[in-house]
Amino acid sequence: MQLTELYREVILDHNKHPRNFGRLDPHDAEAKGHNPLCGDRLTITLQREGDRVADLRFEGNGCAISMASASMMTEAVKGKDSATIHALFQRVHALLTGQGDSNADLGKLASLSGVREFPARVKCATLCWHTLNA
Ligand code: ZN
């Protein structure tokens, strides 16, 4: 199987079966994100434990890239502290914009690397990270 084909499968799977989808209640923080270029909308609710994201959920609707990216992000950041999450986002952003080509140990998030061929879709893929940051 071609790597791009594998990546496409991962994205379609996460779009069809989003992980951590819904609302977390009670929650400590809530943020909404909107990507007007595509119409993607997201709401993230999360619970903190000290500096760590103890648990989080997302809900909303949008294109496959935005939904799959949010689904994979929730899996990647759960249980992590804010410094680790920030560093992860830097690497994902570099991957998406083609400034970094180290897919190594980004796990499933690397499947979004195809987005760099479509600059307009980068905002779809990063919406969840900006929302999490907010
Ligand atoms: Zn989109």
CSV table of C-alpha atoms and ligand atoms in Angstrom, one decimal:
chain,number,residue,atom,x,y,z
A,1,MET,CA,0.0,0.0,0.0
A,2,GLN,CA,1.3,3.5,-0.9
A,3,LEU,CA,2.0,5.7,2.0
A,4,THR,CA,-0.4,8.4,0.7
A,5,GLU,CA,-3.1,5.7,0.4
A,6,LEU,CA,-2.5,4.6,4.0
A,7,TYR,CA,-2.7,8.3,5.1
A,8,ARG,CA,-6.0,8.7,3.2
A,9,GLU,CA,-7.4,5.6,5.0
A,10,VAL,CA,-6.4,7.0,8.4
A,11,ILE,CA,-8.1,10.4,7.7
A,12,LEU,CA,-11.3,8.8,6.3
A,13,ASP,CA,-11.4,6.4,9.4
A,14,HIS,CA,-11.1,9.3,11.8
A,15,ASN,CA,-13.7,11.4,9.9
A,16,LYS,CA,-16.1,8.5,9.9
A,17,HIS,CA,-15.4,7.4,13.5
A,18,PRO,CA,-14.2,10.5,15.4
A,19,ARG,CA,-12.5,9.7,18.7
A,20,ASN,CA,-13.4,11.7,21.8
A,21,PHE,CA,-16.4,13.2,20.1
A,22,GLY,CA,-19.0,15.0,22.1
A,23,ARG,CA,-19.0,17.3,25.2
A,24,LEU,CA,-17.2,16.8,28.5
A,25,ASP,CA,-19.4,17.8,31.4
A,26,PRO,CA,-18.4,19.1,33.8
A,27,HIS,CA,-15.5,20.8,32.1
A,28,ASP,CA,-12.9,23.4,33.2
A,29,ALA,CA,-12.6,25.1,29.8
A,30,GLU,CA,-14.5,25.5,26.6
A,31,ALA,CA,-13.4,27.1,23.3
A,32,LYS,CA,-15.0,27.5,19.9
A,33,GLY,CA,-13.2,27.7,16.6
A,34,HIS,CA,-14.4,28.6,13.2
A,35,ASN,CA,-12.6,28.4,9.9
A,36,PRO,CA,-14.6,30.8,7.6
A,37,LEU,CA,-12.7,29.7,4.5
A,38,CYS,CA,-14.2,26.2,4.6
A,39,GLY,CA,-17.0,26.5,7.1
A,40,ASP,CA,-15.5,24.2,9.7
A,41,ARG,CA,-16.8,24.7,13.3
A,42,LEU,CA,-15.5,23.1,16.4
A,43,THR,CA,-16.1,23.3,20.1
A,44,ILE,CA,-13.6,21.8,22.5
A,45,THR,CA,-14.3,21.1,26.2
A,46,LEU,CA,-11.6,19.9,28.5
A,47,GLN,CA,-10.7,19.1,32.1
A,48,ARG,CA,-7.4,20.1,33.5
A,49,GLU,CA,-5.4,18.4,36.2
A,50,GLY,CA,-2.7,20.8,37.2
A,51,ASP,CA,-0.9,21.6,34.0
A,52,ARG,CA,-2.1,18.5,32.2
A,53,VAL,CA,-5.1,18.0,29.9
A,54,ALA,CA,-6.7,15.3,31.9
A,55,ASP,CA,-9.5,14.7,29.3
A,56,LEU,CA,-11.1,16.4,26.4
A,57,ARG,CA,-13.8,16.1,23.8
A,58,PHE,CA,-14.6,18.0,20.6
A,59,GLU,CA,-17.8,18.5,18.6
A,60,GLY,CA,-18.8,20.3,15.6
A,61,ASN,CA,-19.0,19.9,11.9
A,62,GLY,CA,-16.8,20.5,8.9
A,63,CYS,CA,-14.8,18.9,6.2
A,64,ALA,CA,-13.0,15.5,6.6
A,65,ILE,CA,-9.6,17.1,7.2
A,66,SER,CA,-10.9,19.3,10.1
A,67,MET,CA,-12.8,16.5,11.8
A,68,ALA,CA,-10.0,13.9,11.3
A,69,SER,CA,-7.4,16.4,12.5
A,70,ALA,CA,-9.4,17.2,15.7
A,71,SER,CA,-10.0,13.5,16.3
A,72,MET,CA,-6.3,12.6,16.1
A,73,MET,CA,-5.3,15.7,18.1
A,74,THR,CA,-7.6,14.7,21.0
A,75,GLU,CA,-5.9,11.3,21.1
A,76,ALA,CA,-2.4,12.9,20.9
A,77,VAL,CA,-2.8,15.5,23.6
A,78,LYS,CA,-4.8,13.6,26.3
A,79,GLY,CA,-2.8,13.4,29.5
A,80,LYS,CA,-0.1,15.7,28.2
A,81,ASP,CA,1.1,18.9,29.8
A,82,SER,CA,0.9,22.3,28.1
A,83,ALA,CA,4.6,22.4,27.2
A,84,THR,CA,4.5,19.0,25.5
A,85,ILE,CA,1.3,20.0,23.6
A,86,HIS,CA,2.9,23.2,22.5
A,87,ALA,CA,5.9,21.4,21.2
A,88,LEU,CA,3.7,18.9,19.4
A,89,PHE,CA,1.7,21.6,17.7
A,90,GLN,CA,5.0,23.3,16.5
A,91,ARG,CA,6.0,20.0,14.8
A,92,VAL,CA,2.5,19.4,13.3
A,93,HIS,CA,2.4,23.0,12.0
A,94,ALA,CA,5.9,22.6,10.4
A,95,LEU,CA,4.7,19.3,8.9
A,96,LEU,CA,1.5,20.8,7.5
A,97,THR,CA,3.2,23.9,6.0
A,98,GLY,CA,6.1,21.9,4.6
A,99,GLN,CA,8.8,23.6,6.8
A,100,GLY,CA,9.6,20.3,8.4
A,101,ASP,CA,9.7,16.9,6.9
A,102,SER,CA,10.3,14.8,9.9
A,103,ASN,CA,7.2,12.6,10.1
A,104,ALA,CA,9.0,10.5,12.6
A,105,ASP,CA,7.1,9.7,15.8
A,106,LEU,CA,4.2,12.0,15.0
A,107,GLY,CA,2.2,8.8,14.7
A,108,LYS,CA,-1.1,9.2,13.0
A,109,LEU,CA,-0.8,12.9,12.9
A,110,ALA,CA,1.7,12.4,10.1
A,111,SER,CA,-1.2,11.3,7.9
A,112,LEU,CA,-2.1,15.0,7.6
A,113,SER,CA,1.1,15.8,5.8
A,114,GLY,CA,-0.6,15.5,2.4
A,115,VAL,CA,-2.4,18.8,3.3
A,116,ARG,CA,0.7,20.7,2.5
A,117,GLU,CA,-0.1,20.2,-1.2
A,118,PHE,CA,-3.3,22.2,-0.6
A,119,PRO,CA,-2.4,25.4,1.3
A,120,ALA,CA,-6.1,26.3,1.7
A,121,ARG,CA,-6.6,23.2,3.7
A,122,VAL,CA,-3.9,23.9,6.2
A,123,LYS,CA,-6.4,26.0,8.2
A,124,CYS,CA,-8.8,23.1,8.2
A,125,ALA,CA,-6.1,20.9,9.8
A,126,THR,CA,-4.9,23.5,12.3
A,127,LEU,CA,-8.3,24.8,13.4
A,128,CYS,CA,-8.5,22.2,16.3
A,129,TRP,CA,-5.0,23.2,17.5
A,130,HIS,CA,-5.8,26.9,17.6
A,131,THR,CA,-9.1,26.1,19.4
A,132,LEU,CA,-7.3,24.0,21.9
A,133,ASN,CA,-4.8,26.8,22.5
A,134,ALA,CA,-7.7,29.2,23.1
B,1,ZN,ZN,-12.2,22.4,6.2
